[in-house]
mmCIF file of C-alpha atoms in Angstrom:
data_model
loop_
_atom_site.group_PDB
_atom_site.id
_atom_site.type_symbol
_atom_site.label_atom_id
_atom_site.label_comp_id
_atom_site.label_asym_id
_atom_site.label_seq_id
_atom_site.Cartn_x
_atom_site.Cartn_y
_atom_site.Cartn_z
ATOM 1 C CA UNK A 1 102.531 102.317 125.153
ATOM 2 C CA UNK A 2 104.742 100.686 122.631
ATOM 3 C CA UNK A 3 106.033 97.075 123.904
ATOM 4 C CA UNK A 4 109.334 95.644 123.341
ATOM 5 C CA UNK A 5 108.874 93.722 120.770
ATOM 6 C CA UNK A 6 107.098 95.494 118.118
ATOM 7 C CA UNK A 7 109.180 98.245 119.345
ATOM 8 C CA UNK A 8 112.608 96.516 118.641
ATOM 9 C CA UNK A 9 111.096 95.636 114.775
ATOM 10 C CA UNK A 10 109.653 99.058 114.203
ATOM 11 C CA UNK A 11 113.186 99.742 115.067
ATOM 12 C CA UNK A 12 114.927 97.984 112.856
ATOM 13 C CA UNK A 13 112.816 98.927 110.247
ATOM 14 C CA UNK A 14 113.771 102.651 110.742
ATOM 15 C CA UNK A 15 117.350 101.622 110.639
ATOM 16 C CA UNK A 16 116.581 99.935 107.297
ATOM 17 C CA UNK A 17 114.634 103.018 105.644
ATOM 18 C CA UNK A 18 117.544 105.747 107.570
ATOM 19 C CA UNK A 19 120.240 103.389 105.796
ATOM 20 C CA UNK A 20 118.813 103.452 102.545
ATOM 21 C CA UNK A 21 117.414 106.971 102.298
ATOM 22 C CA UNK A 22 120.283 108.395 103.477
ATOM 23 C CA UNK A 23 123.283 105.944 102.423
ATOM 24 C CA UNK A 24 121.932 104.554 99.369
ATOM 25 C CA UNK A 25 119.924 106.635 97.630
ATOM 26 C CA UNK A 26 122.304 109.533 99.010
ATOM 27 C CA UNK A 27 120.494 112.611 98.852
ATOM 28 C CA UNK A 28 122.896 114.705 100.607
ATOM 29 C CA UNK A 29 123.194 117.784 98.358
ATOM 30 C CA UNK A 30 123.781 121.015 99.473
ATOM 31 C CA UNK A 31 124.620 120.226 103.080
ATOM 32 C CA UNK A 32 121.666 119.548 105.856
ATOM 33 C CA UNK A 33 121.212 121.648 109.204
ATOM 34 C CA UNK A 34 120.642 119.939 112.484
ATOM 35 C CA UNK A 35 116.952 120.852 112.059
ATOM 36 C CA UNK A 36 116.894 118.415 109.439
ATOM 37 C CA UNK A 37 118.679 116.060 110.874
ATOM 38 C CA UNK A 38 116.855 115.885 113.421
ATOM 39 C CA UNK A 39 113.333 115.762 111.371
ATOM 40 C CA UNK A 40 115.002 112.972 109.554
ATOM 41 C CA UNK A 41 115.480 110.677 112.350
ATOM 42 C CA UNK A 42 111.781 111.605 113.429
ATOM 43 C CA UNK A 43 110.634 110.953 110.277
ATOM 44 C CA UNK A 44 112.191 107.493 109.528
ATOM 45 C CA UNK A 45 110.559 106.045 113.142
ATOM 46 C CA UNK A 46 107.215 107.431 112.065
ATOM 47 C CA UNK A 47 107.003 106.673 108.526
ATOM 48 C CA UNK A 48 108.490 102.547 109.374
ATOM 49 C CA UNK A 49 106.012 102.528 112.171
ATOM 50 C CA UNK A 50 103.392 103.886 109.675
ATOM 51 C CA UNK A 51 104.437 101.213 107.013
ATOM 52 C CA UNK A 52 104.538 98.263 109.300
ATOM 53 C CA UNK A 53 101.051 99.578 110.669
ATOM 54 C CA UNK A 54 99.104 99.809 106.798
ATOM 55 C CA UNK A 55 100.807 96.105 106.391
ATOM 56 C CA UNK A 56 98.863 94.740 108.866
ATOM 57 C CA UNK A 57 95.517 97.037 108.466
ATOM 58 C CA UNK A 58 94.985 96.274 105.096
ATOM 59 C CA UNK A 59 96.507 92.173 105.377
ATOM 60 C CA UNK A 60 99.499 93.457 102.650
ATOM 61 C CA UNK A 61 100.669 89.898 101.264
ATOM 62 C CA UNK A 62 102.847 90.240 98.113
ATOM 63 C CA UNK A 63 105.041 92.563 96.067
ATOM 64 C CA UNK A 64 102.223 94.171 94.494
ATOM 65 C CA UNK A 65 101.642 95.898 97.607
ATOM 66 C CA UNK A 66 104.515 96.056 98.397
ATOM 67 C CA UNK A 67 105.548 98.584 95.887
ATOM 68 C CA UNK A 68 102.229 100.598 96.622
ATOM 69 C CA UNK A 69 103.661 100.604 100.000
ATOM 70 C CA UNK A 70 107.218 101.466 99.146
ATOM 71 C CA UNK A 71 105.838 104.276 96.487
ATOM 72 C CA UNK A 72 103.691 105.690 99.598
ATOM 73 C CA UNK A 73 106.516 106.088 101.854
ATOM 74 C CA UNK A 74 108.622 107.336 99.203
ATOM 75 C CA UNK A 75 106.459 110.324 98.356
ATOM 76 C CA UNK A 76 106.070 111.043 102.604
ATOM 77 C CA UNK A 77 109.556 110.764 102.645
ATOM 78 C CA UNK A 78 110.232 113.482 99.794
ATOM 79 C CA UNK A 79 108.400 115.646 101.074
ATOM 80 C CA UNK A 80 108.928 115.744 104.475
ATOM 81 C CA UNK A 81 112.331 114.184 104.699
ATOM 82 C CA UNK A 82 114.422 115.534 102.121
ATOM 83 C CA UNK A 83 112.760 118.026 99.577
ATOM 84 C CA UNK A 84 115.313 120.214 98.476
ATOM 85 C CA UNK A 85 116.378 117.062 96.997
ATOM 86 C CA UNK A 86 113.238 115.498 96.137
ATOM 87 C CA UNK A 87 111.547 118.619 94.409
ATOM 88 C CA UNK A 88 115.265 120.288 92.677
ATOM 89 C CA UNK A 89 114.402 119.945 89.307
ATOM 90 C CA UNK A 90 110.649 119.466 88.631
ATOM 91 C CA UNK A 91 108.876 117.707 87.083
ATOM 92 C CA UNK A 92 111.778 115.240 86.325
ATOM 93 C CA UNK A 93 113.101 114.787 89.693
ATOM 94 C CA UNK A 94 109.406 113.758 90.711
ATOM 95 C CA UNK A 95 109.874 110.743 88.162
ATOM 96 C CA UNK A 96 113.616 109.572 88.853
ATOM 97 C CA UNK A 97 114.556 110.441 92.434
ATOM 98 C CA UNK A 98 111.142 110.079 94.419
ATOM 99 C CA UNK A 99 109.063 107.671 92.304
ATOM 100 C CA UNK A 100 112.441 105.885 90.948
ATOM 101 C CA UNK A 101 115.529 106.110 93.319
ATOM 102 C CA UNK A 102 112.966 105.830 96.635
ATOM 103 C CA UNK A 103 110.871 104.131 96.043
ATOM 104 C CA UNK A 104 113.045 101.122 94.730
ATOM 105 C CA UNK A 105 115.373 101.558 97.637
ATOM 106 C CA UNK A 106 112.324 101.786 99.527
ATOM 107 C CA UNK A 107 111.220 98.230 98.727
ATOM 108 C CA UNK A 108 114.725 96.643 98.529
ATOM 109 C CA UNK A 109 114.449 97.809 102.244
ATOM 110 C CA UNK A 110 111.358 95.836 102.565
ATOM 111 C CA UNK A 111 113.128 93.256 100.909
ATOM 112 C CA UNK A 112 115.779 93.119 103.625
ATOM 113 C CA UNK A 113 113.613 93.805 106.217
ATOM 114 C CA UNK A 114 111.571 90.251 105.249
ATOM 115 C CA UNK A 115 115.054 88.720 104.572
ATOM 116 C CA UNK A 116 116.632 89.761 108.296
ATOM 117 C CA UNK A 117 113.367 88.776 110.001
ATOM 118 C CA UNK A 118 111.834 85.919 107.851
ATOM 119 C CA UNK A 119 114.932 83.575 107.318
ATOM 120 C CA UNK A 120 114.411 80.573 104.851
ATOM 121 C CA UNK A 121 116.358 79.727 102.563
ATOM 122 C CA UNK A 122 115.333 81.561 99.591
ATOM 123 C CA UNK A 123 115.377 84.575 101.555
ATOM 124 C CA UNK A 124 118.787 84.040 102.418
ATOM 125 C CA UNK A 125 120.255 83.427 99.139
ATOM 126 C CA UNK A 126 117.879 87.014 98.167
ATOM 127 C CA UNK A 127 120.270 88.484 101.465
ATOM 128 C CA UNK A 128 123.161 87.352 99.172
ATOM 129 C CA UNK A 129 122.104 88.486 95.624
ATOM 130 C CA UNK A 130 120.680 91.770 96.858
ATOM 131 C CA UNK A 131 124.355 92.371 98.812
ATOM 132 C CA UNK A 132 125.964 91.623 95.538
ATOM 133 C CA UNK A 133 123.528 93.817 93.349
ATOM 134 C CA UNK A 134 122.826 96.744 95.411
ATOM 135 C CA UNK A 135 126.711 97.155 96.480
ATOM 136 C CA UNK A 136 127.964 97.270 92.931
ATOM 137 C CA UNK A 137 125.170 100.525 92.362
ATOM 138 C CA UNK A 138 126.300 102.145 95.933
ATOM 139 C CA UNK A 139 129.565 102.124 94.890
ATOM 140 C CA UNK A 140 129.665 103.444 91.575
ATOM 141 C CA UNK A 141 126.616 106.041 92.861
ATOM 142 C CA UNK A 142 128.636 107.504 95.443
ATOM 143 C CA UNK A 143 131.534 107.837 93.308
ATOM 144 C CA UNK A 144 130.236 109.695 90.173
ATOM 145 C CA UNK A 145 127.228 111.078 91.619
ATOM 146 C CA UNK A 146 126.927 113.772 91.604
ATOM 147 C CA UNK A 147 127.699 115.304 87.636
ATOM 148 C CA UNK A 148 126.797 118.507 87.615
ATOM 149 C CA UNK A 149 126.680 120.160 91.714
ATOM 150 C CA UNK A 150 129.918 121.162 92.186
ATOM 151 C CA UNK A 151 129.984 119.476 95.342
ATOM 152 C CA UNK A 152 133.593 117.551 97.258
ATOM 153 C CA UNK A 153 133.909 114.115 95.390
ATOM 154 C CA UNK A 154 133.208 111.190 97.711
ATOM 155 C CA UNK A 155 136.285 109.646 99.794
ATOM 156 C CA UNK A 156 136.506 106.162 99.958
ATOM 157 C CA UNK A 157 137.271 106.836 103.867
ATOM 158 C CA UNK A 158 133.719 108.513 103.543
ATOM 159 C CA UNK A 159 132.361 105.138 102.228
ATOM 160 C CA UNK A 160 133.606 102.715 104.403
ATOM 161 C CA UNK A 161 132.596 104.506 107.219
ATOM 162 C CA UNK A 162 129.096 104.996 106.281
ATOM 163 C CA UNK A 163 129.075 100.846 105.385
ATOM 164 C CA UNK A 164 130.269 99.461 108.312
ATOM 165 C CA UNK A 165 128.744 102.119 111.058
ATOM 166 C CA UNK A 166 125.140 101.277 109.336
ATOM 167 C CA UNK A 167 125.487 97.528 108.755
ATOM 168 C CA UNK A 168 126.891 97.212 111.987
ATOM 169 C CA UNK A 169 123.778 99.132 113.757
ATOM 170 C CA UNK A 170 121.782 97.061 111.039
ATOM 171 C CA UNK A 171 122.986 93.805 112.557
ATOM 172 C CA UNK A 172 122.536 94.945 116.148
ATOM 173 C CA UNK A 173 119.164 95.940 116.004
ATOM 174 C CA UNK A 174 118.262 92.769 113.697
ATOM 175 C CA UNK A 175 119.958 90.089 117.210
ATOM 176 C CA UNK A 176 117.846 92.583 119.355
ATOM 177 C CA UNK A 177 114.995 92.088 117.707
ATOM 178 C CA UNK A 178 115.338 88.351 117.270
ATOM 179 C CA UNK A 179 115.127 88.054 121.213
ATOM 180 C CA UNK A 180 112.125 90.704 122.198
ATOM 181 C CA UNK A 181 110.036 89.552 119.507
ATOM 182 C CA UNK A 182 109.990 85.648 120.125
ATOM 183 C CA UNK A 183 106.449 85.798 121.768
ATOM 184 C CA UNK A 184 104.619 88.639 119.342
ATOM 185 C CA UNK A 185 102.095 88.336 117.747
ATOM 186 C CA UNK A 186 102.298 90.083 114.529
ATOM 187 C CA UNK A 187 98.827 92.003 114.558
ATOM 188 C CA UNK A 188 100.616 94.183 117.225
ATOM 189 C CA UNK A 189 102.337 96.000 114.927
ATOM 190 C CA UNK A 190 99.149 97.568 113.999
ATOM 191 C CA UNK A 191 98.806 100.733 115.718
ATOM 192 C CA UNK A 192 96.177 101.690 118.133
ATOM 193 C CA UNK A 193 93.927 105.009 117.586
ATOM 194 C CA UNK A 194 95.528 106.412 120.209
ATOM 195 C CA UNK A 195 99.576 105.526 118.519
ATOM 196 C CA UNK A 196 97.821 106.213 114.962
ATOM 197 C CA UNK A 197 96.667 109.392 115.621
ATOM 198 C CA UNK A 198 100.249 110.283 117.317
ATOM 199 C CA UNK A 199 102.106 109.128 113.770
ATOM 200 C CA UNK A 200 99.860 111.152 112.107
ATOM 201 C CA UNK A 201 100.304 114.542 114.227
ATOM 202 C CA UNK A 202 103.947 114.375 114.030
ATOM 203 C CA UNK A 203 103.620 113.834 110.197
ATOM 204 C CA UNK A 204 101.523 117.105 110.063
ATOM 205 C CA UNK A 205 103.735 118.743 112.326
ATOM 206 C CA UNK A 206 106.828 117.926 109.761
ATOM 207 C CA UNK A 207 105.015 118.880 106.846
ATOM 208 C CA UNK A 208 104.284 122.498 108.798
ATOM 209 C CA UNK A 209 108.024 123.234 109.443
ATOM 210 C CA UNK A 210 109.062 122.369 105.924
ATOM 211 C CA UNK A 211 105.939 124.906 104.464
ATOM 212 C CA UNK A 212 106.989 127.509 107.240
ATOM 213 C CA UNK A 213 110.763 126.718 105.709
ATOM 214 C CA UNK A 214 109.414 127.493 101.983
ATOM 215 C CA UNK A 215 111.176 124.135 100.813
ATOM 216 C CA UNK A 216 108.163 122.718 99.247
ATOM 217 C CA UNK A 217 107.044 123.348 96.148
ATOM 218 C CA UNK A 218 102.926 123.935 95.523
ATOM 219 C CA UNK A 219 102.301 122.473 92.525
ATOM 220 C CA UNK A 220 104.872 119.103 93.530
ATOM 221 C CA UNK A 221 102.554 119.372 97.162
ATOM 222 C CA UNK A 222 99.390 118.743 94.938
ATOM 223 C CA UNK A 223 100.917 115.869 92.937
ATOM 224 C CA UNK A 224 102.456 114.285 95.663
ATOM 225 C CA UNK A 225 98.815 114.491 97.539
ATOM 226 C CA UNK A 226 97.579 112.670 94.358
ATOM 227 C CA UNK A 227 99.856 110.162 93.962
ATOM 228 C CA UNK A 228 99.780 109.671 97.897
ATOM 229 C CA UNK A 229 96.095 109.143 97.419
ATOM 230 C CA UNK A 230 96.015 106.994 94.284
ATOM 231 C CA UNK A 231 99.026 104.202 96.557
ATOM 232 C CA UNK A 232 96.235 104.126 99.396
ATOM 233 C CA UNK A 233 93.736 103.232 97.442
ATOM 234 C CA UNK A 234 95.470 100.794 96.232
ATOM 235 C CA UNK A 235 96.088 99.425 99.800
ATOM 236 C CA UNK A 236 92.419 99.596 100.830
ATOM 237 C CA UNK A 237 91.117 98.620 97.576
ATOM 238 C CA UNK A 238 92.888 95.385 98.566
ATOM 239 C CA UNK A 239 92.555 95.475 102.236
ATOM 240 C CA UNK A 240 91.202 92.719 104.105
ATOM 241 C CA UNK A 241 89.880 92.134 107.272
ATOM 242 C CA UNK A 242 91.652 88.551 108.005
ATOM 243 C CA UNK A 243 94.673 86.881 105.912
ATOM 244 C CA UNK A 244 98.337 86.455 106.167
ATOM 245 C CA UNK A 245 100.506 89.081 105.243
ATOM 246 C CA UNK A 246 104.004 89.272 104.250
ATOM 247 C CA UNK A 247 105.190 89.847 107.851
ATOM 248 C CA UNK A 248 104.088 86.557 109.132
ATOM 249 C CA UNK A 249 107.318 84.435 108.979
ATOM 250 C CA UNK A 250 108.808 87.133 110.642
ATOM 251 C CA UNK A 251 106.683 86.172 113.963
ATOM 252 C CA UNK A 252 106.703 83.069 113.474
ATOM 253 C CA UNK A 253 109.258 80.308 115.224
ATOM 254 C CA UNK A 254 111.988 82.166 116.267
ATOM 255 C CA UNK A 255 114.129 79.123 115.890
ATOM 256 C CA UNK A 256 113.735 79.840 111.410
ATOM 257 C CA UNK A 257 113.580 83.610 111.820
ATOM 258 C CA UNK A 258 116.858 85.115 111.853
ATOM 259 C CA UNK A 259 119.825 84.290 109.747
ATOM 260 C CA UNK A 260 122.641 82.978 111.629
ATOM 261 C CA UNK A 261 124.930 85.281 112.601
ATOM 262 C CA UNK A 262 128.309 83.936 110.106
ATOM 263 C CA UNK A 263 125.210 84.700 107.408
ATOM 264 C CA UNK A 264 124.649 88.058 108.122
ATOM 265 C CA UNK A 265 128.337 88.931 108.794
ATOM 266 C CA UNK A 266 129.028 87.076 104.957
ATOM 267 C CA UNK A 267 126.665 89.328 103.626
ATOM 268 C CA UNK A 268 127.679 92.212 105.259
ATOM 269 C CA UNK A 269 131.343 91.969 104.291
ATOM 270 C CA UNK A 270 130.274 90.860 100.880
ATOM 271 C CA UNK A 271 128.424 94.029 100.514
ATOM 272 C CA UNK A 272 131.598 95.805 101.243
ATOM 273 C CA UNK A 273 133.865 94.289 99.603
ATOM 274 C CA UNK A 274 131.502 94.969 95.733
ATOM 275 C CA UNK A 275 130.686 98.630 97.279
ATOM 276 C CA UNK A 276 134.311 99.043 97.049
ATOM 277 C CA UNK A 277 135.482 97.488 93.853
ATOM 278 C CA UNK A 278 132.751 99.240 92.710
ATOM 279 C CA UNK A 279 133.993 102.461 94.139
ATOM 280 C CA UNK A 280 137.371 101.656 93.352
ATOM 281 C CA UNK A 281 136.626 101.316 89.417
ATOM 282 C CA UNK A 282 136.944 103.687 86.212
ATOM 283 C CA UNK A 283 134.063 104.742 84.409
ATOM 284 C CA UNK A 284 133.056 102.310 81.892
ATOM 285 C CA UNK A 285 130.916 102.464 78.678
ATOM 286 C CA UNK A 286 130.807 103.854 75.096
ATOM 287 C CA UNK A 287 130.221 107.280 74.936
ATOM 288 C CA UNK A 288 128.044 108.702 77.750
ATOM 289 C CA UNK A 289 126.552 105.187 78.647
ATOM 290 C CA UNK A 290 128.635 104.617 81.968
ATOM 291 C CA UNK A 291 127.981 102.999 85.535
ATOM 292 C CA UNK A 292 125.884 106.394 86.596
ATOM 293 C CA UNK A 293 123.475 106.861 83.544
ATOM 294 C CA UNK A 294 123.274 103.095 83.850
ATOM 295 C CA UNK A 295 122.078 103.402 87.484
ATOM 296 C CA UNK A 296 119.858 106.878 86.399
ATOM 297 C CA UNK A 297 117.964 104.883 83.143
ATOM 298 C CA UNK A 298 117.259 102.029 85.977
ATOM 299 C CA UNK A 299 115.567 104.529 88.577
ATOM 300 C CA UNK A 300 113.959 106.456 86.118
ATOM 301 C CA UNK A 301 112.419 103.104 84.016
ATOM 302 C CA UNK A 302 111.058 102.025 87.955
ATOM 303 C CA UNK A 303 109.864 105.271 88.403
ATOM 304 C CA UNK A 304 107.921 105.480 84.926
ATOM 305 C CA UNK A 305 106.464 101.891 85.295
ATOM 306 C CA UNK A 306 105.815 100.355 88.543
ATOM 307 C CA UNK A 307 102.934 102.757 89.216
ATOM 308 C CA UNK A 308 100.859 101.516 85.426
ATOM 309 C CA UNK A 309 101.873 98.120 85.916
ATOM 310 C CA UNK A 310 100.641 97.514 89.668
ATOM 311 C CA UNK A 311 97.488 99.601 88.602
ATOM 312 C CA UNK A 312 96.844 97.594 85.492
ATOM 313 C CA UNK A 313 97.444 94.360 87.139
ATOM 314 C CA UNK A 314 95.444 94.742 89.808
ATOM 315 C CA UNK A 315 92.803 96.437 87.580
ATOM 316 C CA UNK A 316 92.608 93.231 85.682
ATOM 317 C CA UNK A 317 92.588 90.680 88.507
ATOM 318 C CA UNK A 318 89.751 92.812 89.476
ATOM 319 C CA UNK A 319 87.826 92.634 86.060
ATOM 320 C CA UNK A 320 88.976 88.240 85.800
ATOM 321 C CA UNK A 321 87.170 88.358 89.529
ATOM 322 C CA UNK A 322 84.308 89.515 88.581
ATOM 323 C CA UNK A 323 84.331 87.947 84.920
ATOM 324 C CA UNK A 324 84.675 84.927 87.247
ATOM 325 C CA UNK A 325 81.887 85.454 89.420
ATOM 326 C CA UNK A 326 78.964 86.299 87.129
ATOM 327 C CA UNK A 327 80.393 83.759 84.658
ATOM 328 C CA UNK A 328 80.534 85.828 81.666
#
């Protein structure tokens, strides 16, 4: 059975991924059915508890994994989540909406997830910068985006009420979880074979309704099983048996855990406020450089690059190890 408190953070950490895969990264083209609705909220409580479960497994402890982690719940989430809007125009969509847009929302959510949880100082004023950053893209995302569907423009109505219903559940779930979780440890977000197994069932399950539903495409089912493969071997390449991870603060004193609540609400409102000057203003640029291919070269540069890089960099840690140890 799941107990309260690693129940209350798996939680908020759904809330987190639900807000930004569905808010942020607004994939909302062509309408959903309840089906899909419902799969989605199924989806985001499997997939956080998955993620919070790998963290501890394999001891994940910096940004490096991090991203592997974010890119591995970004390519689950395409494809079992969302794929009509994932997998509409392959092989570029691949690159810019699941490897780019998803994945960096995915770890921002991380981000906030450490930031809500973990307190300190630097984390705080990381709360601030990302509210500052992140609302200036939502805004001018939901505004322009997107081009070329033919689709209702988004109301500002539409925008606010999005914002504050999700940052207010947001904030709910993050006080909640600041009480139940004051005496857990943090290994016990690390599922048991029995919990595993169920997470892994209702994954397969998913992934059967959207093949039955003809929404996935073969050829993007083989890459994604590749690049799926390739981010948890990263994981396990790294994986240790003992070690902190980056969840630790987040278990530790409750007394430095959580923001204070005048923090949050700051944030929160701050958040608002650039989402809707952002909103609010007119396209600017020269030519067709504007707020949305600005926004489009930035998820499509992640998507290209933070694969190579984590590979290469962890590739040659790897190589200085050993260079190290046989003192070449």
């Amino acid at each position: 059975m799941f107990r309260s408190g690693p129940l209350s953070f798996r939680l908020l950490f759904a809330a987190l991924l639900l807000f930004g895969g569905e808010a942020l990264v607004w994939p909302h083209i062509g309408g959903r059915s309840l089906l899909d609705a419902v799969l989605a909220l199924v989806g985001y409580g499997l997939l956080a508890a998955l993620w919070l479960d790998l963290t501890i497994r394999y001891r994940v402890r910096d940004l490096f994994g991090l991203m592997a982690q974010a890119g591995f719940y970004a390519l689950l989430a395409a494809l079992l989540i969302h794929p009509q809007y994932s997998y509409a125009d392959l092989p570029t969509s691949l690159m810019t909406r699941v490897m780019g847009a998803q994945a960096l929302i995915a770890l921002e959510m991380g981000g906030l997830l450490l930031a809500l949880t973990g307190g300190g100082r630097t984390l705080t004023r990381v709360l601030f910068a990302g509210a500052v950053v992140v609302g200036l893209a939502w805004g001018s995302w939901l505004r322009w985006w997107p081009p070329d569907q033919g689709l209702p423009p988004v109301e500002l109505s539409l925008l606010l009420t999005i914002g504050i219903g999700g940052l207010l559940g947001i904030l709910a779930l993050t006080l909640l979880n600041a009480r139940l979780t004051q005496a857990t440890p943090v290994d016990s977000l690390r599922l048991s074979r029995g919990e595993l197994g169920g997470v892994v069932i209702g994954l397969l399950l998913m992934l059967g309704v959207r093949l039955l539903q003809g929404v996935v495409d073969p050829g993007a089912l083989l890459v994604t099983a590749l690049l799926l493969l390739l981010c948890w071997a990263i994981l396990w390449f790294r994986g240790r048996e003992k070690g902190a991870t980056v969840l630790d603060r987040s278990f530790s004193d409750p007394a430095h855990r959580t923001p204070r609540l005048t923090v949050l609400v700051a944030a929160a409102i701050l958040f608002l406020v650039i989402s809707m000057m952002a909103f609010q203003a007119p396209r600017l640029g020269f030519g067709e450089v504007d707020q949305l291919r600005f926004i489009g070269v930035g998820f499509t540069a992640y998507g290209l690059a933070w694969l190579p890089t984590v590979s290469l960099v962890l590739g040659g840690r790897a190589f200085m190890r050993q260079v190290s140890e046989r003192r070449l």
